[in-house]
CSV table of C-alpha atoms in Angstrom, one decimal:
chain,number,residue,atom,x,y,z
H,1,UNK,CA,-40.7,4.5,12.2
H,2,UNK,CA,-41.7,4.6,8.8
H,3,UNK,CA,-42.2,1.7,6.3
H,4,UNK,CA,-42.7,1.7,2.6
H,5,UNK,CA,-45.6,-0.4,1.2
H,6,UNK,CA,-46.0,-1.0,-2.4
H,7,UNK,CA,-48.8,0.9,-3.9
H,8,UNK,CA,-50.0,-1.8,-6.1
H,9,UNK,CA,-49.6,-4.8,-3.7
H,10,UNK,CA,-49.5,-3.3,-0.3
H,11,UNK,CA,-46.1,-5.1,0.5
H,12,UNK,CA,-44.3,-3.5,3.0
H,13,UNK,CA,-40.6,-3.7,1.3
H,14,UNK,CA,-38.3,-1.6,3.6
H,15,UNK,CA,-38.4,0.7,6.7
H,16,UNK,CA,-36.5,3.5,7.9
H,17,UNK,CA,-34.9,1.2,10.4
H,18,UNK,CA,-32.5,1.0,7.5
H,19,UNK,CA,-30.5,4.0,6.4
H,20,UNK,CA,-32.3,5.2,3.3
H,21,UNK,CA,-30.2,7.6,0.8
H,22,UNK,CA,-30.6,9.0,-2.6
H,23,UNK,CA,-29.0,7.0,-5.4
H,24,UNK,CA,-25.9,8.9,-7.0
H,25,UNK,CA,-24.3,8.8,-10.1
H,26,UNK,CA,-21.3,10.5,-11.0
H,27,UNK,CA,-21.8,12.8,-8.0
H,28,UNK,CA,-25.5,13.6,-9.0
H,29,UNK,CA,-28.7,12.6,-7.6
H,30,UNK,CA,-30.8,10.1,-9.9
H,31,UNK,CA,-34.3,11.4,-9.6
H,32,UNK,CA,-37.1,9.4,-8.3
H,33,UNK,CA,-35.2,6.6,-6.9
H,34,UNK,CA,-33.7,5.7,-3.1
H,35,UNK,CA,-31.3,3.1,-1.9
H,36,UNK,CA,-30.5,0.9,0.9
H,37,UNK,CA,-26.9,-0.7,2.0
H,38,UNK,CA,-27.8,-4.2,3.4
H,39,UNK,CA,-26.0,-6.4,5.5
H,40,UNK,CA,-25.8,-10.2,6.5
H,41,UNK,CA,-27.0,-10.7,10.1
H,42,UNK,CA,-27.4,-13.6,12.5
H,43,UNK,CA,-31.1,-15.1,12.2
H,44,UNK,CA,-32.6,-14.2,15.6
H,45,UNK,CA,-29.1,-12.8,16.8
H,46,UNK,CA,-30.3,-8.9,16.7
H,47,UNK,CA,-28.4,-6.6,14.2
H,48,UNK,CA,-25.0,-8.1,14.1
H,49,UNK,CA,-23.5,-7.0,10.8
H,50,UNK,CA,-21.6,-10.4,10.0
H,51,UNK,CA,-20.5,-9.1,6.5
H,52,UNK,CA,-21.7,-10.9,3.2
H,53,UNK,CA,-19.3,-13.8,2.1
H,54,UNK,CA,-20.7,-17.0,0.2
H,55,UNK,CA,-24.5,-16.0,0.3
H,56,UNK,CA,-23.9,-13.6,-2.5
H,57,UNK,CA,-20.9,-15.6,-4.2
H,58,UNK,CA,-18.5,-13.4,-2.3
H,59,UNK,CA,-15.4,-14.8,-0.5
H,60,UNK,CA,-14.7,-18.3,-1.2
H,61,UNK,CA,-13.8,-19.3,2.5
H,62,UNK,CA,-16.1,-18.0,5.1
H,63,UNK,CA,-12.9,-16.6,7.2
H,64,UNK,CA,-13.7,-18.6,10.4
H,65,UNK,CA,-17.2,-17.6,10.7
H,66,UNK,CA,-19.5,-19.9,12.6
H,67,UNK,CA,-21.6,-21.9,10.2
H,68,UNK,CA,-24.1,-23.0,13.1
H,69,UNK,CA,-25.0,-19.3,13.3
H,70,UNK,CA,-28.1,-19.1,10.5
H,71,UNK,CA,-26.9,-15.7,8.5
H,72,UNK,CA,-29.4,-13.7,6.2
H,73,UNK,CA,-29.6,-10.5,4.6
H,74,UNK,CA,-31.2,-7.6,6.9
H,75,UNK,CA,-33.5,-6.0,3.9
H,76,UNK,CA,-34.3,-9.2,1.7
H,77,UNK,CA,-34.0,-11.9,4.1
H,78,UNK,CA,-37.1,-14.1,5.1
H,79,UNK,CA,-37.3,-12.9,8.6
H,80,UNK,CA,-36.5,-9.5,7.1
H,81,UNK,CA,-38.9,-8.3,4.0
H,82,UNK,CA,-38.7,-11.5,2.2
H,83,UNK,CA,-37.7,-10.8,-1.3
H,84,UNK,CA,-37.8,-13.3,-4.1
H,85,UNK,CA,-35.3,-13.2,-7.0
H,86,UNK,CA,-36.9,-12.7,-10.1
H,87,UNK,CA,-34.5,-12.5,-13.3
H,88,UNK,CA,-35.5,-11.1,-16.6
H,89,UNK,CA,-34.2,-13.0,-19.6
H,90,UNK,CA,-32.8,-9.7,-21.6
H,91,UNK,CA,-32.5,-6.3,-21.2
H,92,UNK,CA,-35.3,-5.7,-23.5
H,93,UNK,CA,-37.7,-7.7,-21.7
H,94,UNK,CA,-36.6,-5.5,-18.4
H,95,UNK,CA,-37.2,-2.5,-20.4
H,96,UNK,CA,-41.0,-3.3,-21.8
H,97,UNK,CA,-41.5,-4.4,-17.8
H,98,UNK,CA,-40.1,-1.0,-16.5
H,99,UNK,CA,-42.3,1.0,-19.1
H,100,UNK,CA,-45.2,-1.1,-18.0
H,101,UNK,CA,-44.5,-0.5,-14.0
H,102,UNK,CA,-44.5,3.3,-14.7
H,103,UNK,CA,-48.0,3.1,-16.5
H,104,UNK,CA,-49.1,1.0,-13.3
H,105,UNK,CA,-47.8,3.3,-11.0
H,106,UNK,CA,-49.4,6.3,-12.4
H,107,UNK,CA,-52.8,4.5,-12.5
H,108,UNK,CA,-52.1,3.5,-8.8
H,109,UNK,CA,-51.1,7.2,-7.6
H,110,UNK,CA,-54.6,8.4,-9.6
H,111,UNK,CA,-56.7,6.1,-8.1
H,112,UNK,CA,-55.2,6.5,-4.3
H,113,UNK,CA,-56.0,10.4,-4.8
H,114,UNK,CA,-52.3,11.5,-4.9
H,115,UNK,CA,-51.8,15.1,-5.9
H,116,UNK,CA,-51.6,15.7,-9.7
H,117,UNK,CA,-48.5,17.5,-9.4
H,118,UNK,CA,-46.9,14.7,-7.5
H,119,UNK,CA,-47.9,12.5,-10.2
H,120,UNK,CA,-46.5,15.0,-12.9
H,121,UNK,CA,-43.3,15.1,-11.1
H,122,UNK,CA,-43.1,11.3,-11.1
H,123,UNK,CA,-44.0,11.1,-14.9
H,124,UNK,CA,-40.9,13.8,-15.3
H,125,UNK,CA,-38.6,12.0,-13.4
H,126,UNK,CA,-39.3,8.4,-14.8
H,127,UNK,CA,-37.6,8.9,-18.1
H,128,UNK,CA,-34.2,9.4,-16.0
H,129,UNK,CA,-34.6,6.8,-13.6
H,130,UNK,CA,-35.8,4.3,-16.4
H,131,UNK,CA,-32.4,5.3,-18.2
H,132,UNK,CA,-30.1,4.7,-15.2
H,133,UNK,CA,-32.2,1.3,-14.2
H,134,UNK,CA,-31.7,0.3,-18.3
H,135,UNK,CA,-28.2,1.4,-18.3
H,136,UNK,CA,-27.3,-0.6,-15.5
H,137,UNK,CA,-28.9,-3.7,-16.3
H,138,UNK,CA,-26.3,-5.8,-16.3
H,139,UNK,CA,-25.2,-5.0,-13.0
H,140,UNK,CA,-28.7,-5.4,-11.7
H,141,UNK,CA,-30.3,-8.1,-9.7
H,142,UNK,CA,-34.5,-8.0,-9.4
H,143,UNK,CA,-36.6,-9.1,-6.7
H,144,UNK,CA,-40.3,-9.2,-6.3
H,145,UNK,CA,-41.6,-8.3,-2.6
H,146,UNK,CA,-43.5,-10.8,-0.4
H,147,UNK,CA,-46.7,-11.3,-1.9
H,148,UNK,CA,-45.1,-12.0,-5.3
H,149,UNK,CA,-47.9,-9.8,-7.3
H,150,UNK,CA,-46.7,-9.8,-10.9
H,151,UNK,CA,-48.1,-6.1,-11.3
H,152,UNK,CA,-46.3,-4.8,-8.2
H,153,UNK,CA,-42.8,-3.0,-8.2
H,154,UNK,CA,-39.7,-4.6,-8.3
H,155,UNK,CA,-36.7,-4.2,-6.1
H,156,UNK,CA,-33.2,-3.6,-7.6
H,157,UNK,CA,-29.9,-4.6,-6.2
H,158,UNK,CA,-26.2,-4.0,-7.3
H,159,UNK,CA,-23.0,-3.9,-5.6
H,160,UNK,CA,-21.2,-0.7,-4.8
H,161,UNK,CA,-17.4,-0.6,-5.2
H,162,UNK,CA,-15.9,-3.2,-2.8
H,163,UNK,CA,-19.2,-4.0,-1.0
H,164,UNK,CA,-19.6,-7.6,-0.2
H,165,UNK,CA,-23.4,-6.7,0.3
H,166,UNK,CA,-25.8,-5.6,-2.2
H,167,UNK,CA,-27.3,-2.2,-2.2
H,168,UNK,CA,-31.0,-2.3,-2.8
H,169,UNK,CA,-32.8,0.5,-5.1
H,170,UNK,CA,-36.5,1.4,-5.2
H,171,UNK,CA,-38.7,3.5,-7.2
H,172,UNK,CA,-39.7,6.1,-4.7
H,173,UNK,CA,-43.3,6.9,-6.2
H,174,UNK,CA,-44.2,2.9,-6.0
H,175,UNK,CA,-44.5,3.3,-2.3
H,176,UNK,CA,-46.5,4.6,0.0
H,177,UNK,CA,-44.7,6.1,3.2
H,178,UNK,CA,-47.0,4.9,6.4
H,179,UNK,CA,-45.6,5.9,10.0
H,180,UNK,CA,-45.9,3.6,12.6
H,181,UNK,CA,-46.1,5.1,16.2
H,182,UNK,CA,-45.5,2.0,18.1
H,183,UNK,CA,-42.9,-0.5,17.1
H,184,UNK,CA,-44.2,-2.6,14.2
H,185,UNK,CA,-43.4,-6.0,13.6
H,186,UNK,CA,-43.6,-6.7,10.0
H,187,UNK,CA,-43.8,-10.2,10.0
H,188,UNK,CA,-47.3,-11.0,11.2
């Protein structure tokens, strides 16, 4: 199993237990990002996908779902990777955050001995994915990872056409890929 850890805070934000895919825009891959489609699951009930209704302002009537079952998002929920919503007050504020973040990641990568060409590639991709994020600002929600470290990366989410559950988006270079040989519980 592979877990993605924030290069600044060390927080685990997602694992390959979920299907990790490139971010696509108009049939083209957006460089420097990846995404994961989420689902609502019963807490402690294993991976039963029970759709996203009210939790995200979806369907008004909870189509006969048993409300005794506690549900949470299988990516952002408290027993998954425990994200905390962190809205921005304006697109301008987000834009300056994302520029600072790119600089912070570059520093973190330099400090952790990442190959110069990988850092160069990240800096070359940055304007493209920054533009994608800023252009999509109105459709995005923003989340901090578990430790709520203000310098660390944010996770972005949006809804795909017809989806009831959000898709979470990550800046690839902002995370270190950590392999676990045995089954790894990220709760403890």
